[in-house]
Tab-separated table of C-alpha atoms in Angstrom:
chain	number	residue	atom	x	y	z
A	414	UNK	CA	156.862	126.216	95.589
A	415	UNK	CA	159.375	126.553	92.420
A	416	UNK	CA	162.385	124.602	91.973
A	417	UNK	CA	164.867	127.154	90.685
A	418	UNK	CA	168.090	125.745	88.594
A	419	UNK	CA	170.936	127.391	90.521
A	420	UNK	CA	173.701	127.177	87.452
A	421	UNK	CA	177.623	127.736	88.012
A	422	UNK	CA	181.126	126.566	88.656
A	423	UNK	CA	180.802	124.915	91.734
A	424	UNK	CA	184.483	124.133	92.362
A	425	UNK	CA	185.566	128.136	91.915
A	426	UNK	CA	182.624	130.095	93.316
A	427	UNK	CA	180.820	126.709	95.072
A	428	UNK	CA	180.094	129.179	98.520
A	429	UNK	CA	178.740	132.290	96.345
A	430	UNK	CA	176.262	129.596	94.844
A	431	UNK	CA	175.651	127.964	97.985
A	432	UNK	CA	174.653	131.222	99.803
A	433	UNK	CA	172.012	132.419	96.440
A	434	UNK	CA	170.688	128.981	97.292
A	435	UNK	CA	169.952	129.422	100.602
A	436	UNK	CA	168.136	132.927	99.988
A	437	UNK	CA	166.178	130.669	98.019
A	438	UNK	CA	164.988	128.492	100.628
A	439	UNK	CA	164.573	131.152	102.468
A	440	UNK	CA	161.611	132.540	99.859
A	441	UNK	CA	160.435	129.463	100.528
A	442	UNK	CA	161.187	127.776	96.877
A	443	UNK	CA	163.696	124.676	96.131
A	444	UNK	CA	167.135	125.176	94.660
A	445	UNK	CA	168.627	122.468	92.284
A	446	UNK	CA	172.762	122.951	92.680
A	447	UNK	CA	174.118	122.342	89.126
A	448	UNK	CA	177.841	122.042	89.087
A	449	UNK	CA	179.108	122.686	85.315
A	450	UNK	CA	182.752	123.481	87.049
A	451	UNK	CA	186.140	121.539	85.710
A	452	UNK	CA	187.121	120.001	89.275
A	453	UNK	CA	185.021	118.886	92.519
A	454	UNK	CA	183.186	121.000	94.164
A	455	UNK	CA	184.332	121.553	97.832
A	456	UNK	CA	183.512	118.766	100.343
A	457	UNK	CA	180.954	120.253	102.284
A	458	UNK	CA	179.017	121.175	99.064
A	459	UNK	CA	178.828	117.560	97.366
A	460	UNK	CA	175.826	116.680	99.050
A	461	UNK	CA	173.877	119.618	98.316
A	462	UNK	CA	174.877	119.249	94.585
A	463	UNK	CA	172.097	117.195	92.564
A	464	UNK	CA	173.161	117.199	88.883
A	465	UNK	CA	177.249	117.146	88.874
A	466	UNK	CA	179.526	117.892	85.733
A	467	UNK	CA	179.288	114.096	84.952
A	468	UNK	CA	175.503	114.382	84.144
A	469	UNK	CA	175.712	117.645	82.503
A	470	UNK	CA	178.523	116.221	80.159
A	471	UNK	CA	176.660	113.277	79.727
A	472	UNK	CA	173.392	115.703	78.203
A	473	UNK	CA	175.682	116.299	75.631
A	474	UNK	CA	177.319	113.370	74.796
A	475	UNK	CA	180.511	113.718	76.339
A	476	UNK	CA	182.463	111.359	78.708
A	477	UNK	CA	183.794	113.203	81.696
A	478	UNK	CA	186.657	111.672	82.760
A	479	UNK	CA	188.453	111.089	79.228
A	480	UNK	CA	187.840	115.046	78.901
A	481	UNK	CA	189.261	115.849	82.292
A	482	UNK	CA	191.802	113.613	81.708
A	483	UNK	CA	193.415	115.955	78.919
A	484	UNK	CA	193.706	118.432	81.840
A	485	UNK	CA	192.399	121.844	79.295
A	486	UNK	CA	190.579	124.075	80.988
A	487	UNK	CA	189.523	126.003	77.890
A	488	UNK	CA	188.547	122.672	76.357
A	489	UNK	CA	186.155	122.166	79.016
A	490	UNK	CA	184.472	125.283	79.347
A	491	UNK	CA	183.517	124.989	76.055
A	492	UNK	CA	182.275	121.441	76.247
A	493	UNK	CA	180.425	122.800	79.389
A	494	UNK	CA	179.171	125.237	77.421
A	495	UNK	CA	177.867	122.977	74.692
A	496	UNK	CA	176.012	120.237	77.346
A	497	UNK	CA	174.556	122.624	80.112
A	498	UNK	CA	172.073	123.994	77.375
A	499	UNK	CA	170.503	120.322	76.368
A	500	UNK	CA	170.919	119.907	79.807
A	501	UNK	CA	168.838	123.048	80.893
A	502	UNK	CA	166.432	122.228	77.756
A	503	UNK	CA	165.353	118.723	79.061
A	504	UNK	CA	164.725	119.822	82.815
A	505	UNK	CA	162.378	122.368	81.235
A	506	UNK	CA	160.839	119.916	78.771
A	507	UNK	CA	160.338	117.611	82.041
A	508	UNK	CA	158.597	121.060	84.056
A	509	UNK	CA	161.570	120.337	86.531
A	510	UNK	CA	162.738	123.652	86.819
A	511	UNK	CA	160.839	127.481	86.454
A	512	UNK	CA	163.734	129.975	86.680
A	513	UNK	CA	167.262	129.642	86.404
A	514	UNK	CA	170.008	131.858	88.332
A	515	UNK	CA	173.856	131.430	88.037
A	516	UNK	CA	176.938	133.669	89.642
A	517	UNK	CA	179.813	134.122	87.004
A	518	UNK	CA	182.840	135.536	85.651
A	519	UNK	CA	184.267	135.479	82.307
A	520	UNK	CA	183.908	131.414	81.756
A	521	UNK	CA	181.029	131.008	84.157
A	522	UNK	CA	179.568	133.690	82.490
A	523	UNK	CA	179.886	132.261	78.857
A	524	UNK	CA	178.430	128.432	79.993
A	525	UNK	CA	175.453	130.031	81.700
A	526	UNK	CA	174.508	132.163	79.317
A	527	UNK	CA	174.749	129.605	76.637
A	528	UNK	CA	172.061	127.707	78.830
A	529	UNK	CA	169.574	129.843	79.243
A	530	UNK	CA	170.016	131.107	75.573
A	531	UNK	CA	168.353	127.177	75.038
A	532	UNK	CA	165.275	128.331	76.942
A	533	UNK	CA	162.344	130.275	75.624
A	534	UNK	CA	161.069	133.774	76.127
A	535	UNK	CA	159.138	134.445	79.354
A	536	UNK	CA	161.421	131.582	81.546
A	537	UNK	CA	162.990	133.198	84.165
A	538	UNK	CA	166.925	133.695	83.788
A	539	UNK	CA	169.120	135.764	85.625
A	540	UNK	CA	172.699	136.206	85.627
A	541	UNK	CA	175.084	138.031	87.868
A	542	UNK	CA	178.299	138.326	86.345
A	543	UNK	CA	181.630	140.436	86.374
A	544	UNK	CA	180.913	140.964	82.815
A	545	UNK	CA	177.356	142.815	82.909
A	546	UNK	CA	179.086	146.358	82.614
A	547	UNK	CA	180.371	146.043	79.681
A	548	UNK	CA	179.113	144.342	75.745
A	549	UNK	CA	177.088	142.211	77.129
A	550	UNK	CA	175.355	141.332	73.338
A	551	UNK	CA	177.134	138.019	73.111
A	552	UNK	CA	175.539	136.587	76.352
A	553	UNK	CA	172.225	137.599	75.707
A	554	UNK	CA	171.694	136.914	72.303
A	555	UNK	CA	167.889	137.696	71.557
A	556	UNK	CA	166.932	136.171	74.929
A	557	UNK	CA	165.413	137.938	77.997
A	558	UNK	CA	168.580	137.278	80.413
A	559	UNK	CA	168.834	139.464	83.209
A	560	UNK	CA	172.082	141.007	83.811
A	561	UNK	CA	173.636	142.265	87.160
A	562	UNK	CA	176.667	143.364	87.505
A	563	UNK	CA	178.339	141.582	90.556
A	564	UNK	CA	180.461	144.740	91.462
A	565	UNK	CA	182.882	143.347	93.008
A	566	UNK	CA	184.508	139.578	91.803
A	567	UNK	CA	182.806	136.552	93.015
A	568	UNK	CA	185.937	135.705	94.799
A	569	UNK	CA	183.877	135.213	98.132
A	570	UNK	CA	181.320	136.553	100.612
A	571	UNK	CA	181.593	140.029	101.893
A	572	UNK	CA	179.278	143.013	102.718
A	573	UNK	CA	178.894	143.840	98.985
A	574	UNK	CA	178.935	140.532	97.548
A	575	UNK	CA	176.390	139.548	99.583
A	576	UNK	CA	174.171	142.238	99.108
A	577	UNK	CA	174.187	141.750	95.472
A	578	UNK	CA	173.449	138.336	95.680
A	579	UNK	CA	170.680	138.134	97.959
A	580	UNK	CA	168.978	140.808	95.945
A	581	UNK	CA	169.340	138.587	93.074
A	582	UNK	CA	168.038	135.918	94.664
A	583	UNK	CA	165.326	138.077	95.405
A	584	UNK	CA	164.485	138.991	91.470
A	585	UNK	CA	164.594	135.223	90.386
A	586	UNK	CA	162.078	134.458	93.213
A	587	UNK	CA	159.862	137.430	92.426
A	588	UNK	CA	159.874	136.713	88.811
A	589	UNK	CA	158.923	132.626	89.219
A	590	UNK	CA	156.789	133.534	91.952
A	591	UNK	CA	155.021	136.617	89.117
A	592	UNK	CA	151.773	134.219	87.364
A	593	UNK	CA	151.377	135.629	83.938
A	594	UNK	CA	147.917	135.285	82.339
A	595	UNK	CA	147.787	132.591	79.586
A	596	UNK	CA	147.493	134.550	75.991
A	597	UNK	CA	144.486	134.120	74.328
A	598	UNK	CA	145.173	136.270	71.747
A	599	UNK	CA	144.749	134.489	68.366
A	600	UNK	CA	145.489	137.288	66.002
A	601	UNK	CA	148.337	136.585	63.776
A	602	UNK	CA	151.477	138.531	64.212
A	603	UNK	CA	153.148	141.202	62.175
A	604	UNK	CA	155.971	142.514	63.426
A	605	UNK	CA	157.414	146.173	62.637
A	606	UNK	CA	160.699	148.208	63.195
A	607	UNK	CA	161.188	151.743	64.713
A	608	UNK	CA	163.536	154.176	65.751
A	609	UNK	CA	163.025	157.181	67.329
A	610	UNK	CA	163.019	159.052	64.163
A	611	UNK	CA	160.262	156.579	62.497
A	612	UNK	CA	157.964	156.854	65.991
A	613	UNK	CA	155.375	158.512	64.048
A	614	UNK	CA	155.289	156.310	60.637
A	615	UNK	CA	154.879	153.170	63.030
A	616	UNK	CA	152.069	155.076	65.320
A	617	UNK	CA	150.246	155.834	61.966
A	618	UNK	CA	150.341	152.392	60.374
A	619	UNK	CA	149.613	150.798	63.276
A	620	UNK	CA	145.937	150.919	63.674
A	621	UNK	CA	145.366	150.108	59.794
A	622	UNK	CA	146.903	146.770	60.481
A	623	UNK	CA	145.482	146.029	63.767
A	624	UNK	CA	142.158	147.209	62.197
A	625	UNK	CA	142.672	144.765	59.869
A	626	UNK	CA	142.573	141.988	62.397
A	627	UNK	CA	146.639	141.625	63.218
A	628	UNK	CA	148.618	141.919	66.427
A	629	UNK	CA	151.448	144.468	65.667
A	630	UNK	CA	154.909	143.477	67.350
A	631	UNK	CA	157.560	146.407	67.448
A	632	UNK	CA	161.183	146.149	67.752
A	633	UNK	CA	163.684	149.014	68.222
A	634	UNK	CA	166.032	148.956	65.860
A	635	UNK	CA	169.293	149.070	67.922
A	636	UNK	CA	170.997	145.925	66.964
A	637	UNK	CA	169.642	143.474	69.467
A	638	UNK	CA	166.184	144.640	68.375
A	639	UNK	CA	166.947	143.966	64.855
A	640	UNK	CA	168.597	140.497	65.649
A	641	UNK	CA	165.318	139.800	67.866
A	642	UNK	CA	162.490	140.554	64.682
A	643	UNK	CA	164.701	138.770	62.265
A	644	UNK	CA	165.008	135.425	64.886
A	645	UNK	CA	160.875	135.547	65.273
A	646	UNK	CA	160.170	135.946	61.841
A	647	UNK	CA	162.632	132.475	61.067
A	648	UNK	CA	160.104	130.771	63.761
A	649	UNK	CA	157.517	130.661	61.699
A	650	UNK	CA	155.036	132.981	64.070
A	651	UNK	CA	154.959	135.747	61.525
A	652	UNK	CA	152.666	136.470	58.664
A	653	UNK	CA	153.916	140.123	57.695
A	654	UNK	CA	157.025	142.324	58.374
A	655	UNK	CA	156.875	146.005	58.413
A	656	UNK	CA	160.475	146.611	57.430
A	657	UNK	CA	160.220	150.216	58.124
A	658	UNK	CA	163.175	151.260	59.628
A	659	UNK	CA	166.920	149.451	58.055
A	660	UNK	CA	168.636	151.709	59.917
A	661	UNK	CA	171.020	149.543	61.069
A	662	UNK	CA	172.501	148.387	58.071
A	663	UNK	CA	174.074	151.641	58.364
A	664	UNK	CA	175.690	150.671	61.366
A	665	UNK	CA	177.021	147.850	59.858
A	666	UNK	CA	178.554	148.684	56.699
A	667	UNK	CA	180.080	151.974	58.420
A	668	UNK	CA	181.009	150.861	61.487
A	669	UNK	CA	178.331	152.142	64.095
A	670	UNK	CA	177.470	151.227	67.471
A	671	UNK	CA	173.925	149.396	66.264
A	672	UNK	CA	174.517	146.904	64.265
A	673	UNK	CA	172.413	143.796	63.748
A	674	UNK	CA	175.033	141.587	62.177
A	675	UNK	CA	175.138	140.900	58.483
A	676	UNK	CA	172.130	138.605	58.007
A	677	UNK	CA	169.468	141.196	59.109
A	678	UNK	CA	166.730	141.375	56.471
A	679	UNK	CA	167.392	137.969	55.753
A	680	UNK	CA	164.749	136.298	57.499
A	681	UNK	CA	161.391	137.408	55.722
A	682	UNK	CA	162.890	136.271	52.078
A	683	UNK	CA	164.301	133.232	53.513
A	684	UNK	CA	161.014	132.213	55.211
A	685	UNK	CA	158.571	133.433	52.553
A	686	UNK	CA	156.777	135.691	54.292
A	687	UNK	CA	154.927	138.730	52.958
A	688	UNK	CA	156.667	142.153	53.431
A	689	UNK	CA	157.362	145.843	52.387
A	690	UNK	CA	160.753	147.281	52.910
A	691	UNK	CA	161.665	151.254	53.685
A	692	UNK	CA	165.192	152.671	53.954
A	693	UNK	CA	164.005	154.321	57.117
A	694	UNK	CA	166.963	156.210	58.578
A	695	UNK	CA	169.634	155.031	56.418
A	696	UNK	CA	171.172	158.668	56.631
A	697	UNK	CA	172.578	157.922	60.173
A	698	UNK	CA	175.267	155.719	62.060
A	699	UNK	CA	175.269	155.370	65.714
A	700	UNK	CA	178.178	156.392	68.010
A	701	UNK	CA	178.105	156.468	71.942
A	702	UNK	CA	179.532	159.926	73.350
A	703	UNK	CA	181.090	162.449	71.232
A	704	UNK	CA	184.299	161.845	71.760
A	705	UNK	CA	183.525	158.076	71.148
A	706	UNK	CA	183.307	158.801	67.085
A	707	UNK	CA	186.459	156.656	65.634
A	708	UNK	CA	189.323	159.790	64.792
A	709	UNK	CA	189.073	158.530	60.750
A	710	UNK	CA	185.444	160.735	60.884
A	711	UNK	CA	186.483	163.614	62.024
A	712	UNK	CA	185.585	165.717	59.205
A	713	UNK	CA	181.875	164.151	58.873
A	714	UNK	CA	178.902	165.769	59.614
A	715	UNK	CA	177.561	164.956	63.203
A	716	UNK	CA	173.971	165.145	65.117
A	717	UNK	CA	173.744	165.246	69.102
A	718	UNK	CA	170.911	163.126	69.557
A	719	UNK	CA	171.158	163.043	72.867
A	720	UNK	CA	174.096	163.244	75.547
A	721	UNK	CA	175.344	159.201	74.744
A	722	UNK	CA	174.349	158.946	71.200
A	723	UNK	CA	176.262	160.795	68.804
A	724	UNK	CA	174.986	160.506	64.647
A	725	UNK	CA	176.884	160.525	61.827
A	726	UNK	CA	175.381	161.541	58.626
A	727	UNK	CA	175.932	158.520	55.710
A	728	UNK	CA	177.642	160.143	53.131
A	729	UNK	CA	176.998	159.497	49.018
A	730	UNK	CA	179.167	156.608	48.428
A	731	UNK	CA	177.808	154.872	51.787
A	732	UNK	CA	174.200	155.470	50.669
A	733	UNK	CA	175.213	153.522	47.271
A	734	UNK	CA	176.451	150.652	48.464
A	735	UNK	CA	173.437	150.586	50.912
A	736	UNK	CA	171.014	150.459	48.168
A	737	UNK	CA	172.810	148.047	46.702
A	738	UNK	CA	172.926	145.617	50.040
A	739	UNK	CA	169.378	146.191	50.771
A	740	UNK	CA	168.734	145.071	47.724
A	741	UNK	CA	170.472	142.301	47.606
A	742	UNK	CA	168.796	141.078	51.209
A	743	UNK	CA	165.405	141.663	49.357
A	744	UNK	CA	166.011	139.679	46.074
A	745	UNK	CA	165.897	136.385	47.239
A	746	UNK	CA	162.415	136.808	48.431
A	747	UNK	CA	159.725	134.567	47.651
A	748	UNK	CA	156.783	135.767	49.047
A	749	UNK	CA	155.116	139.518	47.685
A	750	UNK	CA	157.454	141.783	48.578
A	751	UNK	CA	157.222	146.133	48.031
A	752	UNK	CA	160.162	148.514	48.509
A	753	UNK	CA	158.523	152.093	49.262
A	754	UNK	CA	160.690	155.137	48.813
A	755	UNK	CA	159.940	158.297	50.564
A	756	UNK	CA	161.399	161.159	48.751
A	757	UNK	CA	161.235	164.029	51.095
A	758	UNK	CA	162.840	162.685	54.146
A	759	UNK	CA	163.992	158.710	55.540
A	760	UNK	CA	163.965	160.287	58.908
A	761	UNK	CA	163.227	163.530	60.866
A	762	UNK	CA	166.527	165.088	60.482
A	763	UNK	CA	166.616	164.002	56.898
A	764	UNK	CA	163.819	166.249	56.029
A	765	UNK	CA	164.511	169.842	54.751
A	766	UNK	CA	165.785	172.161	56.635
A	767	UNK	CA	167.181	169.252	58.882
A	768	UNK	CA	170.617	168.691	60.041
A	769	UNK	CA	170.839	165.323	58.027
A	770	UNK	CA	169.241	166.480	54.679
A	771	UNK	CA	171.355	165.802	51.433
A	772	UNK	CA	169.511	165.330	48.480
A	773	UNK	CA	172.787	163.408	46.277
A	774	UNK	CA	172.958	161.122	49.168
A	775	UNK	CA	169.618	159.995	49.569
A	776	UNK	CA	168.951	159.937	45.818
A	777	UNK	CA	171.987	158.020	45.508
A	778	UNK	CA	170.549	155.367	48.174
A	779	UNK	CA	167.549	155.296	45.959
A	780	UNK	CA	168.834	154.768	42.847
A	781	UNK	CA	170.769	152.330	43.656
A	782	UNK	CA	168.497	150.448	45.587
A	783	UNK	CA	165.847	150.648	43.049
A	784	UNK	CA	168.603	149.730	40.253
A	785	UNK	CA	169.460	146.754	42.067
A	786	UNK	CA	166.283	145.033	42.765
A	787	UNK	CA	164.921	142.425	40.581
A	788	UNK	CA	162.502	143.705	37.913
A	789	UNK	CA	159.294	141.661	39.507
A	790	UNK	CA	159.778	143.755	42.817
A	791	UNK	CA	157.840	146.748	42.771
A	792	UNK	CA	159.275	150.293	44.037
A	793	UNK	CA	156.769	152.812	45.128
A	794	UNK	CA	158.528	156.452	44.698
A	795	UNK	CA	156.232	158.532	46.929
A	796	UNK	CA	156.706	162.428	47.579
A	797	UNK	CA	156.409	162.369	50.823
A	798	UNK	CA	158.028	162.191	54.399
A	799	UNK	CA	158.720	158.890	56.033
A	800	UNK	CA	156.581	160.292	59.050
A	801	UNK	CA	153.864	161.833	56.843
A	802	UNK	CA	150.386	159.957	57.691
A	803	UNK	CA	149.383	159.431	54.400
A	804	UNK	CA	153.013	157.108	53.916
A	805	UNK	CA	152.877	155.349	57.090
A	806	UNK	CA	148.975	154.079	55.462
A	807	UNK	CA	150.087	153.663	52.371
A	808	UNK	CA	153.081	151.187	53.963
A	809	UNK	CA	150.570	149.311	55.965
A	810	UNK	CA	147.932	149.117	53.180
A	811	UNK	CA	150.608	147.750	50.929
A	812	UNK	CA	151.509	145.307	53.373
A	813	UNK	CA	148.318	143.895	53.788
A	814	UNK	CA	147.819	143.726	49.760
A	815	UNK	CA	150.960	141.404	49.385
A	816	UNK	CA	149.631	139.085	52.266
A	817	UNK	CA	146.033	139.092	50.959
A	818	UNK	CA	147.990	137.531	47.704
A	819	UNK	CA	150.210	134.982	49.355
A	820	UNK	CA	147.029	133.820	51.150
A	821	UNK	CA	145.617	133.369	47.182
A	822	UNK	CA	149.172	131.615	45.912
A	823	UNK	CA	148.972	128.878	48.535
């Protein structure tokens, strides 16, 4: 038997929670009620509640009743927000809890969230919130939060409502009730990038590295995946990065759909850990649907890549200032570091005869990104296609060369 954190505002949606807690029982696990609302929960759910808004306030330092007193809601969401994920931290520290579930909207949503944000990778978290259908990036983070959309508003129990909720119920239990074999994998980690249009540089450089001895981590590069890499490499866990696909640096200096926030390829020179860096697919920006593209790039050059992405070619002066922010992400690096530069195409489409091929552009990227790096920081200028065998080897052989030599600096 489990005991399963059941998260929410108690005093707003306390019979929503109540109900998830009984379809708990009912698999035959424990529910702990944790009430991280602004007023009292209603009467016949105080008894059922075992850590109220006092404690959780209290796991972050906060009084309760000299916050209440100030009568701010939005002032105590956010302290919520601040406690619950000490709060949910400590249970787990103490093995008191193995999954966590919470019922939301906007607010409940945002303290939830927060909390299981605190908890690691592989705990089981879901939430069902009025806010799943939409952005749902700032809730999730780089965590693995399960989002269902509640449908209707969790205003009540009706025939919807409680279909959704009982078949959320259902997930938490499955997943705390799912035994997942204890990794005894001791290879260290390297951990790569790839987008669709890089599948085949990443397949090829693969089994050098693994050959080598390493485990070989990929993450898509579609913002979150990006956001993900660059938060493992900052834990330490890490002793190589395949940089091979910036692509969404694009996204951010343009505008795009895909960005990974302004400190992606941050991590690796911040951390000192060995790398090699490509400007894989720096000729595209992500949109959603075609008629999604902002008006102001009309006149650009476009690529259906599939019925909900639209891409939009970089053009010369974005491929500049690219190189030049690459560049400046790489600089600070203190471990071996290798920036490899495949002439004939940074993607698929980029290649000639491709939809996305412009020769000024890329060589403007290039340029500038070899211009800008510090002289000590080697550029390999290869004529070849980012997908071509022979690079992919060449990215993973370098890669390995600059870790063999940290390994002899320390």
């Amino acid at each position: 038997m489990a005991t399963i954190a059941v998260l929410g505002t108690l005093d707003s949606k306390g019979s929503e929670h109540a109900f998830v807690a009984e379809q708990i029982r009912q698999h035959g696990h424990m529910p702990l009620l944790i009430d991280v609302g602004t007023y009292e929960p209603p009467d016949d759910l105080r008894m059922d509640v075992k850590i109220d808004r006092h404690e959780v306030a209290r796991a972050g330092g906060i009084v309760w009743s000299e916050l209440e007193s100030r009568s701010d809601r939005g002032e105590c969401v956010a302290a919520m927000t601040a406690a619950a994920p000490l709060l949910l931290q400590e249970l787990y520290r103490q093995t008191r809890i193995q999954g966590v579930i919470s019922l939301g909207g906007s607010g409940g949503t945002a303290i939830a969230t927060a909390a299981m944000r605190a908890l690691p990778i592989g705990f089981p978290k879901v939430m069902v919130s009025t806010m799943a259908s939409g952005n749902i990036v700032h809730y999730v983070g780089t965590k693995d939060i399960v989002m269902i959309p509640s449908i209707v508003d969790i205003a009540g129990l009706n025939r919807v409502s409680r279909m959704i909720f009982t078949r959320a119920a259902g997930v938490i239990c499955g997943m705390v009730e799912s035994d997942v074999a204890p990794d005894t994998d001791d290879r260290p980690l390297i951990v790569a990038s790839m987008f669709g249009n890089t599948t085949e540089c990443i397949a090829a450089a693969t089994p050098v590295l693994e050959e080598a001895g390493y485990e070989v981590l990929v993450f898509h590069a579609t913002g979150a995946g990006g956001r993900a890499m660059e938060s493992l490499i900052e834990s330490g866990m890490v002793a190589g990065v395949l940089d091979i696909t910036t692509t969404e640096w694009a996204d951010e200096l343009v505008g795009g759909i895909l960005s990974a926030g302004p400190h992606r390829l941050e991590a690796a020179a911040k951390t000192g850990v060995p790398a090699i860096v490509v400007p894989g697919c720096l000729d595209m920006v992500n949109f959603g649907e075609q008629n999604s593209v902002p008006p102001q790039f009309a006149n650009r050059r476009f690529y259906a890549h599939n019925p909900q992405v639209t891409l939009m070619r970089t053009s010369r002066e974005e491929c500049r200032e690219l190189g030049r922010v690459l560049a400046q992400k790489i600089n600070p690096s203190s471990a071996p570091v290798s920036v490899l530069i495949p002439r004939k195409a940074i993607s698929v489409i980029s290649a000639e005869g491709g939809p996305f091929h412009d020769p000024n552009a890329d060589q403007a990227l290039f340029e500038s990104l070899a211009n800008s790096l510090r002289d000590d920081i080697p550029v390999h200028w290869e004529d070849r296609r980012i997908n071509d065998p022979e690079f992919a080897q060449l990215c993973a052989k370098t890669l390995l060369r600059n870790i063999q030599v940290a390994a002899q600096r320390s």
